[in-house]
mmCIF file of C-alpha atoms and ligand atoms in Angstrom:
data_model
loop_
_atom_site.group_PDB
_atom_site.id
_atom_site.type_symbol
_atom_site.label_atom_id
_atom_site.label_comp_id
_atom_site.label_asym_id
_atom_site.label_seq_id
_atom_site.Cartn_x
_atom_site.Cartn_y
_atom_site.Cartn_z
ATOM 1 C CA UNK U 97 19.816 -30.856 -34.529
ATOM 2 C CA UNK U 98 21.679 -29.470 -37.416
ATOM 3 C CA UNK U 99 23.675 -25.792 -36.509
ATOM 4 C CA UNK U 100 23.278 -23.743 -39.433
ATOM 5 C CA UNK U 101 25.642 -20.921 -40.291
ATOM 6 C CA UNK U 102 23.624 -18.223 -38.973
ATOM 7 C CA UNK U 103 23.673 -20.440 -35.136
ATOM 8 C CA UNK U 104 27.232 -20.324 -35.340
ATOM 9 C CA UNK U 105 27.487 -16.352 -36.307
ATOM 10 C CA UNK U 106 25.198 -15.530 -33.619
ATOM 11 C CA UNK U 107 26.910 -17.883 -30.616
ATOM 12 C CA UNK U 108 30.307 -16.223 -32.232
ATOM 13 C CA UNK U 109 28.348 -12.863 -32.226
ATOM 14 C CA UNK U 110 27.432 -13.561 -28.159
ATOM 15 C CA UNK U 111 30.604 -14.782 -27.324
ATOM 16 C CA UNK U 112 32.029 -11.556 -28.352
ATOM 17 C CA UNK U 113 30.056 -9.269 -28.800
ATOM 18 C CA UNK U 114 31.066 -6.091 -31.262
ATOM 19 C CA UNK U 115 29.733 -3.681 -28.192
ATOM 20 C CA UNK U 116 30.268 -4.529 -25.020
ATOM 21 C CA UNK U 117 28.737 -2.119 -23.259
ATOM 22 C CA UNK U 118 27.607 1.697 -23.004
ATOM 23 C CA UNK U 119 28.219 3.623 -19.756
ATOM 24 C CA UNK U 120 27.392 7.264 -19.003
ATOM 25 C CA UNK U 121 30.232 9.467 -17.789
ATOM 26 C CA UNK U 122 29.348 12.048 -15.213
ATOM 27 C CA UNK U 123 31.418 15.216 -16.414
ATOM 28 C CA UNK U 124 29.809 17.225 -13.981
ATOM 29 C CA UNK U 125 26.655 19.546 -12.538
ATOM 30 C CA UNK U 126 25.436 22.939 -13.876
ATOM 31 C CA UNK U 127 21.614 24.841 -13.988
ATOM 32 C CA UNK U 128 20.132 26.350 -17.135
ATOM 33 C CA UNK U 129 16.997 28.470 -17.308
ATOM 34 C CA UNK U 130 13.911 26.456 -17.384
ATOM 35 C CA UNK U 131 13.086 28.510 -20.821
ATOM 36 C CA UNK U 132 16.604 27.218 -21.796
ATOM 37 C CA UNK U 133 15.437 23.400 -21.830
ATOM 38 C CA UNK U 134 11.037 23.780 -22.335
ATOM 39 C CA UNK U 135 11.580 26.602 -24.894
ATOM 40 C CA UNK U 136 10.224 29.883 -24.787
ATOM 41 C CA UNK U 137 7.894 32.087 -27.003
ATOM 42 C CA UNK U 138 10.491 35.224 -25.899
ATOM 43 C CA UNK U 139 13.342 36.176 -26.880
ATOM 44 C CA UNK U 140 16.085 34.426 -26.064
ATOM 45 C CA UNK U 141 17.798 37.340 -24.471
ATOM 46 C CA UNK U 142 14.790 38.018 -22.572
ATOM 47 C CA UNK U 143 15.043 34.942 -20.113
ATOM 48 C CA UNK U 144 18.846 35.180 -20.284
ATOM 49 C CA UNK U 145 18.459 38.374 -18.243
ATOM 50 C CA UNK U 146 15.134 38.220 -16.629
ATOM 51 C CA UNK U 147 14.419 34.511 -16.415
ATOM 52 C CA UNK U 148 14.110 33.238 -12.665
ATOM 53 C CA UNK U 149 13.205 29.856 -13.233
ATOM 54 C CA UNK U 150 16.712 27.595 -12.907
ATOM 55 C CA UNK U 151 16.547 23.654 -13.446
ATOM 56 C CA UNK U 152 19.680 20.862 -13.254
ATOM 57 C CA UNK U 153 21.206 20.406 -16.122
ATOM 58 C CA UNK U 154 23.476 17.135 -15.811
ATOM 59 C CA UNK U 155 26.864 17.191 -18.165
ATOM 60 C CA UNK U 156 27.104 13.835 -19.322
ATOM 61 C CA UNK U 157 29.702 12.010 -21.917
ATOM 62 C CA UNK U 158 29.308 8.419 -23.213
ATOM 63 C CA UNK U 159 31.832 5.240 -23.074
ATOM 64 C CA UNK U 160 31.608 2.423 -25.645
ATOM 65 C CA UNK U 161 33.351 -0.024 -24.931
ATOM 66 C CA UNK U 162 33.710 -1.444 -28.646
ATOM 67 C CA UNK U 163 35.739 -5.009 -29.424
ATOM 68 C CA UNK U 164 38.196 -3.103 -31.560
ATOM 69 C CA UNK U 165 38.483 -0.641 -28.697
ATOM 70 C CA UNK U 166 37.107 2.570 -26.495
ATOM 71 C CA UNK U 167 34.997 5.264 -28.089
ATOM 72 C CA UNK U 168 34.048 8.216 -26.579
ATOM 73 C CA UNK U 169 30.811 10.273 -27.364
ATOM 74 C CA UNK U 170 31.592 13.852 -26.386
ATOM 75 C CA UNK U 171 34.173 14.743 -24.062
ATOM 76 C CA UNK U 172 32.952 16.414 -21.415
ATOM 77 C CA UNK U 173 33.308 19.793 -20.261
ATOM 78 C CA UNK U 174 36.909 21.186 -19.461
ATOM 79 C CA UNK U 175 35.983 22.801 -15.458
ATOM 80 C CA UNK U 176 38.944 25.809 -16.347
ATOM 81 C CA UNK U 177 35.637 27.876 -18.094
ATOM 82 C CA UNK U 178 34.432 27.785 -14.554
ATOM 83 C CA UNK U 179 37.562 27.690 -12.144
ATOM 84 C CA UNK U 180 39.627 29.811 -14.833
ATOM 85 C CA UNK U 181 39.147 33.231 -15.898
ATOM 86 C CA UNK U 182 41.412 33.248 -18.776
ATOM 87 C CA UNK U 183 39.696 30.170 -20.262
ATOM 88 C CA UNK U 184 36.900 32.335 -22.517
ATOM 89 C CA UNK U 185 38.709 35.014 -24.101
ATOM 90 C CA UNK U 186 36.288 37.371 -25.470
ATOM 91 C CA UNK U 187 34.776 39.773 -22.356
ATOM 92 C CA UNK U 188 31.327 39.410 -23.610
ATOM 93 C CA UNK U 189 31.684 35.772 -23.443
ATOM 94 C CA UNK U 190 33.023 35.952 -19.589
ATOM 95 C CA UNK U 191 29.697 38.343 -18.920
ATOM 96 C CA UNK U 192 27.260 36.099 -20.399
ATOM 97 C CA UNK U 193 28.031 32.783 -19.415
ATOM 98 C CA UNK U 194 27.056 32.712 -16.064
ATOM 99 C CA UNK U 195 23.947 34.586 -17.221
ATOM 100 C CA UNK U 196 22.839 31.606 -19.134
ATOM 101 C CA UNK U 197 24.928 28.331 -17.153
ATOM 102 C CA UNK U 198 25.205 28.677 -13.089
ATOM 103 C CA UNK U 199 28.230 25.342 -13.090
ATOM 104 C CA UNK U 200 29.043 23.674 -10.163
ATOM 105 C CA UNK U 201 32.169 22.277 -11.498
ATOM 106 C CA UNK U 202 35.135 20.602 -9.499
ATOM 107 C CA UNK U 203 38.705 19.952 -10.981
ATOM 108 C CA UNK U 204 37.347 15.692 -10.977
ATOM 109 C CA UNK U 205 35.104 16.536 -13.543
ATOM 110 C CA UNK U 206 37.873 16.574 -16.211
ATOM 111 C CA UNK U 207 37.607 13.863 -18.489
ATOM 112 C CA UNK U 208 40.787 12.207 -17.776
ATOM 113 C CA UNK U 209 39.868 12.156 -13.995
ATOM 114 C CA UNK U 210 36.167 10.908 -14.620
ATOM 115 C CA UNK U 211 37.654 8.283 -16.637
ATOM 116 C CA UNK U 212 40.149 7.377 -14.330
ATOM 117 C CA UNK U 213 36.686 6.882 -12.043
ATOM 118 C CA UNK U 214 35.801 4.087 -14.360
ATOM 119 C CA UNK U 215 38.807 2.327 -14.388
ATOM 120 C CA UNK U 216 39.690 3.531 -17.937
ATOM 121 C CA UNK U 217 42.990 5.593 -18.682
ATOM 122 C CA UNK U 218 42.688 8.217 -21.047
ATOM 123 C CA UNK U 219 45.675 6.871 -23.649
ATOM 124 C CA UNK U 220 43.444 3.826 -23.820
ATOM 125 C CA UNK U 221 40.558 5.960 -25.541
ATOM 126 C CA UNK U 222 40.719 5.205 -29.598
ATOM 127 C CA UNK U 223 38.310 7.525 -31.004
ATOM 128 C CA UNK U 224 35.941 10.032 -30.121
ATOM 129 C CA UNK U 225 32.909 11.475 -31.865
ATOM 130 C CA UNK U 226 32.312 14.639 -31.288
ATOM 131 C CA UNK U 227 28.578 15.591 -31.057
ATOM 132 C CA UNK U 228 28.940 19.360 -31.914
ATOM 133 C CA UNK U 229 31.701 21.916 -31.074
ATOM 134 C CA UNK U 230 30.227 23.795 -28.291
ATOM 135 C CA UNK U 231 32.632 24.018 -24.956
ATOM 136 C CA UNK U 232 31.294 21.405 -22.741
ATOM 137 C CA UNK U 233 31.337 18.683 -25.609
ATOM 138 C CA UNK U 234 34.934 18.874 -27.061
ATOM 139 C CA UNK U 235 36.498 20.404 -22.767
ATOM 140 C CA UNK U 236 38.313 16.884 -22.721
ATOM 141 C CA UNK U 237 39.747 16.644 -25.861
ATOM 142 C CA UNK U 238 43.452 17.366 -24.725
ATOM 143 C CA UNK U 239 43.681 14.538 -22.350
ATOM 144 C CA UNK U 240 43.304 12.279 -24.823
ATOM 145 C CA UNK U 241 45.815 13.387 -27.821
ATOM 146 C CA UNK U 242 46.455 10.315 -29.467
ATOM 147 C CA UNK U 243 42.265 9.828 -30.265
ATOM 148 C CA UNK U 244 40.408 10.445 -33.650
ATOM 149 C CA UNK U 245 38.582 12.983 -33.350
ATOM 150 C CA UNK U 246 35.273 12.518 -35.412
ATOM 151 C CA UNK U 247 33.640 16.117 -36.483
ATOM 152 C CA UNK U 248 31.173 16.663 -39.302
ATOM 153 C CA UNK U 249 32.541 18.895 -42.172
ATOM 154 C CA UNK U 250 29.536 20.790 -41.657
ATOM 155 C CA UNK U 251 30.094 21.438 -37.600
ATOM 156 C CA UNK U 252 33.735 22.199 -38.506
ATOM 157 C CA UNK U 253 33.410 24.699 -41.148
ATOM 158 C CA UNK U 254 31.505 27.143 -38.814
ATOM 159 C CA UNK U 255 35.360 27.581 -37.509
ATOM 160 C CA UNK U 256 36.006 29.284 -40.837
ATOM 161 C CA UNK U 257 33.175 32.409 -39.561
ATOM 162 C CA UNK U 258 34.066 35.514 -38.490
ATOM 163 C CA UNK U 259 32.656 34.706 -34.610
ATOM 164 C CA UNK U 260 32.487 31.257 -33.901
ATOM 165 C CA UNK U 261 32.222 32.166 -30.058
ATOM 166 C CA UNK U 262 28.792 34.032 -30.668
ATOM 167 C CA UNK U 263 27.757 30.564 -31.057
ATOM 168 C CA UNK U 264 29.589 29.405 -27.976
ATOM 169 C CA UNK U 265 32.826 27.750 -30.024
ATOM 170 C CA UNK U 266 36.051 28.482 -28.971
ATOM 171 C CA UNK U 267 38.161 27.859 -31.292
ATOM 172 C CA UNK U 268 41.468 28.146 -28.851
ATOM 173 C CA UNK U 269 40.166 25.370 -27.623
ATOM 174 C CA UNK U 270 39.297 23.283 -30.219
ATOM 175 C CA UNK U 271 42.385 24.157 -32.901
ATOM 176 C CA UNK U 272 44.628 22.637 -30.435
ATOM 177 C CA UNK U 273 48.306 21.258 -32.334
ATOM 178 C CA UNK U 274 47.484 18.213 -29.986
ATOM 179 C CA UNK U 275 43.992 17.329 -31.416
ATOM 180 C CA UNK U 276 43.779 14.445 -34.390
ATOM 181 C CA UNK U 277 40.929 16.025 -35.792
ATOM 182 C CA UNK U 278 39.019 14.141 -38.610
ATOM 183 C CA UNK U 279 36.575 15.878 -40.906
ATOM 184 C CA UNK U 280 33.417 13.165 -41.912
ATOM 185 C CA UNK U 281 31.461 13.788 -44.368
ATOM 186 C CA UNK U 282 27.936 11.748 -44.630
ATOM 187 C CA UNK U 283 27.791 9.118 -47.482
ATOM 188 C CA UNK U 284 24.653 8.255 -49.261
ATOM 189 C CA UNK U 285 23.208 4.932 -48.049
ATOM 190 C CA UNK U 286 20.284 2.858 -50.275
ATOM 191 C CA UNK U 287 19.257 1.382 -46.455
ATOM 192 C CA UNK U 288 15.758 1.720 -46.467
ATOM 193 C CA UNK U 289 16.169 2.355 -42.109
ATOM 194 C CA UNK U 290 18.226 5.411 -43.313
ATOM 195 C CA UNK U 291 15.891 6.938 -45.690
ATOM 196 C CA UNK U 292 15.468 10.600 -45.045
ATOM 197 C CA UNK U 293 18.527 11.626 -43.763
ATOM 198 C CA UNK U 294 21.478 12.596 -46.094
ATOM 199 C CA UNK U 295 23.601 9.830 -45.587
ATOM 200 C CA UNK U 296 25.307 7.767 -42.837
ATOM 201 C CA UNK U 297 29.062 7.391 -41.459
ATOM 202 C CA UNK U 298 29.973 4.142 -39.871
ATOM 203 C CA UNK U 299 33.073 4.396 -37.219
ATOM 204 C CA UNK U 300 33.857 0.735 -37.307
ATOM 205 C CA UNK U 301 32.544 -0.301 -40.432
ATOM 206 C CA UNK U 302 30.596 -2.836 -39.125
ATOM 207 C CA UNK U 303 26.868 -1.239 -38.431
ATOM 208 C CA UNK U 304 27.445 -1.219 -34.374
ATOM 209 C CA UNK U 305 27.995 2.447 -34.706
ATOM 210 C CA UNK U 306 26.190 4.733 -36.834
ATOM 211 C CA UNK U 307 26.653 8.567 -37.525
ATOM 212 C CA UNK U 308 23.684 10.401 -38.543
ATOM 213 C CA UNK U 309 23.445 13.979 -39.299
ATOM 214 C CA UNK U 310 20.866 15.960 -36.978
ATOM 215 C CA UNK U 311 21.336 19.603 -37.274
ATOM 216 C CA UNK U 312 19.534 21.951 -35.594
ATOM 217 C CA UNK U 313 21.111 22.748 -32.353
ATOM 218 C CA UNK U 314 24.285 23.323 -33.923
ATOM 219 C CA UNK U 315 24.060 23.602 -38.132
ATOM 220 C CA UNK U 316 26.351 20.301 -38.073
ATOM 221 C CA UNK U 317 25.186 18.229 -35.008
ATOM 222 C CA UNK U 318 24.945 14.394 -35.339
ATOM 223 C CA UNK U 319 23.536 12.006 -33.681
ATOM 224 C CA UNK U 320 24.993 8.069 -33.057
ATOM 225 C CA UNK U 321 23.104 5.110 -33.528
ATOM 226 C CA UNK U 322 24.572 1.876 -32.116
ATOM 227 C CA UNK U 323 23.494 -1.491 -32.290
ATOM 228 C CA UNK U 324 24.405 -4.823 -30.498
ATOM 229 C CA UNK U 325 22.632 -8.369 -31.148
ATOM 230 C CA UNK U 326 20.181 -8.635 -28.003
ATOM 231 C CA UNK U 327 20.034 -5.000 -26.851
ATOM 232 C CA UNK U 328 17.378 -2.551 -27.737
ATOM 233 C CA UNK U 329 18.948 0.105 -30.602
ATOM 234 C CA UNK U 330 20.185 3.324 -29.222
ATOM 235 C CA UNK U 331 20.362 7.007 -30.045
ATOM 236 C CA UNK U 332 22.814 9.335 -28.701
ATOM 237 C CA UNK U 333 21.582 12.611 -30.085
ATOM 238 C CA UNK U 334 23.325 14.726 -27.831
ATOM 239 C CA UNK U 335 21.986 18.235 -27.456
ATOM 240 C CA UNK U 336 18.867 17.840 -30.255
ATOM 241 C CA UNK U 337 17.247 18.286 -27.154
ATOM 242 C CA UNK U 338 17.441 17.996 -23.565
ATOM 243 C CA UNK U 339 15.053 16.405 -22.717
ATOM 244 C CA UNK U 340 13.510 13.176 -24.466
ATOM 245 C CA UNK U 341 10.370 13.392 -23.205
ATOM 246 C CA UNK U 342 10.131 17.278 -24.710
ATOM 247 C CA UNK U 343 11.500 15.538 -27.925
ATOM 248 C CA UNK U 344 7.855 13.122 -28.122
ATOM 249 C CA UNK U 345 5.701 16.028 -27.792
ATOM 250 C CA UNK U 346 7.288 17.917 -30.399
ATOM 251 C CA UNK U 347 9.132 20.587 -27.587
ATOM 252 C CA UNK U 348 11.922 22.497 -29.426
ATOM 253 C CA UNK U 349 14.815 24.123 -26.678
ATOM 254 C CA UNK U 350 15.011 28.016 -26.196
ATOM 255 C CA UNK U 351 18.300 27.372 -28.461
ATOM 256 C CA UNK U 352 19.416 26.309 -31.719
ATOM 257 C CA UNK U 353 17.076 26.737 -35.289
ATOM 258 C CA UNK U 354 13.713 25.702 -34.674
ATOM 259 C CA UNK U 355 12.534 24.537 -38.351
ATOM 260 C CA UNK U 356 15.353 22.788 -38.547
ATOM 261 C CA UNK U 357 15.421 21.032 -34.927
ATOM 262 C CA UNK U 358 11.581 20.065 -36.092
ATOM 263 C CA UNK U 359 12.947 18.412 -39.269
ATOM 264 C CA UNK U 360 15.221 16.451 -36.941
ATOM 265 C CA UNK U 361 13.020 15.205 -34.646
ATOM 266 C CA UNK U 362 10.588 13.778 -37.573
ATOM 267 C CA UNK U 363 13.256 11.869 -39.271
ATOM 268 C CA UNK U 364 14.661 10.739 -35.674
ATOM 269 C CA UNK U 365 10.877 9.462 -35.731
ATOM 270 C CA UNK U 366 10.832 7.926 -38.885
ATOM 271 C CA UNK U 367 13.837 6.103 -37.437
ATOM 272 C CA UNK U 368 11.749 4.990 -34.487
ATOM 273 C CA UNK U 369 9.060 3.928 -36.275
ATOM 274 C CA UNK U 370 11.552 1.879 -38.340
ATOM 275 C CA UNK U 371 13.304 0.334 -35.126
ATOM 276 C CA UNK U 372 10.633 -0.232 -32.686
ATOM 277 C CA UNK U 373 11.903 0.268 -29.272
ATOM 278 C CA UNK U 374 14.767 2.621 -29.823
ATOM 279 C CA UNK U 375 15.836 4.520 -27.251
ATOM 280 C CA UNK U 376 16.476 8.007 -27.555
ATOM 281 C CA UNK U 377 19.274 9.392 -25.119
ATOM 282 C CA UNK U 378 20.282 12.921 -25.060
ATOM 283 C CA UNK U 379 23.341 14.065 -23.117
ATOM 284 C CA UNK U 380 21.692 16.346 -20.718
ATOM 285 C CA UNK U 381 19.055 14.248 -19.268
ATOM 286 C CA UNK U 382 19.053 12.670 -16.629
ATOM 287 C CA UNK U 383 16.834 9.329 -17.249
ATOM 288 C CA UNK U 384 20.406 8.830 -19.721
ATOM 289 C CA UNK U 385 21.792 5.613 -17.494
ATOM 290 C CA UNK U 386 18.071 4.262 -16.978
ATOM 291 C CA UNK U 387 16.973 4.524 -20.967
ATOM 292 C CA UNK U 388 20.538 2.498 -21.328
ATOM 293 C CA UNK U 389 20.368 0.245 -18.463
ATOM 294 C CA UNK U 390 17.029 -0.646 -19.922
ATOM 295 C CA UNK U 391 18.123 -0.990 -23.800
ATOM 296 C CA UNK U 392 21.034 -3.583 -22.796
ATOM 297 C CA UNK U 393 18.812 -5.775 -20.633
ATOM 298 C CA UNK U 394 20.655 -4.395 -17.111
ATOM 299 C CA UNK U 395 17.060 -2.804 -15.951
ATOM 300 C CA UNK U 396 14.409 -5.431 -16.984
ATOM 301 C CA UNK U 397 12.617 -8.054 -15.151
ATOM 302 C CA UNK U 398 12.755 -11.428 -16.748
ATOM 303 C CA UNK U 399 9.196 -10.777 -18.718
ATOM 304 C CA UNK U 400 10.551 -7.589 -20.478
ATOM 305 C CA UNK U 401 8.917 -5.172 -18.335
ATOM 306 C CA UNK U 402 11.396 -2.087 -16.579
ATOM 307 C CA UNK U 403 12.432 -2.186 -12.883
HETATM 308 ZN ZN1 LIG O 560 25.617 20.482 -24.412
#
């Protein structure tokens, strides 16, 4: 039988493959209120101060492990905001934080130690994407100075408000002299699997890893869609919500701008619809390793079905 070029790209593609794999970093173990993650119909502050209800909240960062090399997806949360007074600044922030989070953080959930966990030194990270800018996204970004740091222009210019800290960014610890900080903006894309969202950034330039502008939780939140021959497409959307089970039925958080989360979700679902069997993973939940251990093949039985 003849090979045709498209055999050989795809034996070349499966001998090395552009992603190799995508592994969930444990960066730790807090609570949130139960309104926090289901939504509420009161006010936010309400359940802040009266709400009894606690539920897990799992910090999680992503590793892809990427032929031209690592990328990180979020960063993890720095444990000083919990084992460090001096680490928030403003007193209202040191009051209200432990109204909304109870952590349960250790010094091994910095990002250079969990990554030392997986065999991986922090120098060896090349980029990261940063999600959003709130504190337990960007906490590892000074372990690994000599990594891109990929930001949305939007996300970034809320640093140029009066109070980015209202909104839980702490700009002392994100304006760091260390940090290689790279504004992206979004660039118009005529792919049809794209349509509805304002454009697309791709970190390697070769469509394994794709940027997509969700806002909602944060004004300038993205999400990353990556893509290896064989696997099932994945989403990383972060903190769009916590939950993607809530996500399905249409369940905005207790945080971020409702109309604007909504709009999210339905053009994350156009995307679905467009790429049957994407997986949606968001960075607090904790079905994150099985929705990934079942997208690259790791979880399934030999007829398809999950384990
Ligand atoms: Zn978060």
């Amino acid at each position: 039988m003849e090979t045709t070029q498209a055999d050989k790209e795809r034996a070349y593609q499966n001998a090395d493959p552009l992603i190799r794999s995508v592994q969930v970093l444990d960066c730790g173990r807090a609570e949130q209120h139960w309104e926090h993650r289901n939504g509420s119909p009161l006010p936010k502050l309400w359940w802040v101060f009266f709400g009894r209800r606690w539920v897990d909240l799992p910090l999680q960062a992503f590793l892809i492990t990427h032929r031209d090399g690592l990328v990180l997806f979020d960063t993890g949360i720095d444990p000083a905001v919990q084992l460090d007074q001096g680490y928030i600044k403003q007193a209202i922030g040191r009051f209200l934080l432990p109204r909304i989070f109870r952590l349960h953080l250790t010094a091994e959930d910095r990002i250079d130690r969990v990554l030392h966990k997986s065999d991986v030194a922090p120098e060896e990270i090349k980029t990261a994407v940063i999600s959003h800018l709130h504190f337990d996204h960007v906490g590892g970004i000074r372990h690994i100075p000599q990594a891109d740091l990929l930001v949305s222009a939007e996300e970034w210019s809320i640093l140029s408000e009066p109070h980015p800290e209202q909104d839980w960014i702490l700009r002392e610890h994100i304006e760091i002299p260390s940090a290689k900080w790279q504004q992206i903006s979004f660039v118009p894309t005529d792919d049809p699997l794209f349509e509805g969202f304002e454009g697309i950034h791709d970190v390697a330039g070769d469509g394994s890893m794709i940027l997509i502008p969700t806002p909602g939780h944060t004004r300038g939140s993205m999400s990353m869609l990556i893509r290896q021959e064989g696997w099932d497409p994945m989403l990383l959307v972060a903190d769009l919500t916590y939950d993607a089970a809530l996500m399905a039925k249409n369940v905005v958080p207790g945080v971020g701008d409702g109309p604007t989360l909504l709009a999210s979700f339905a053009k994350v679902r156009k995307l679905q619809e467009r790429l049957p069997n994407l997986a949606i993973i968001p960075s607090h939940d904790f079905c994150a390793s099985k929705f990934i251990d079942h997208a690259t093949g790791s979880a399934r039985e030999p007829d398809g079905s999950v384990s």
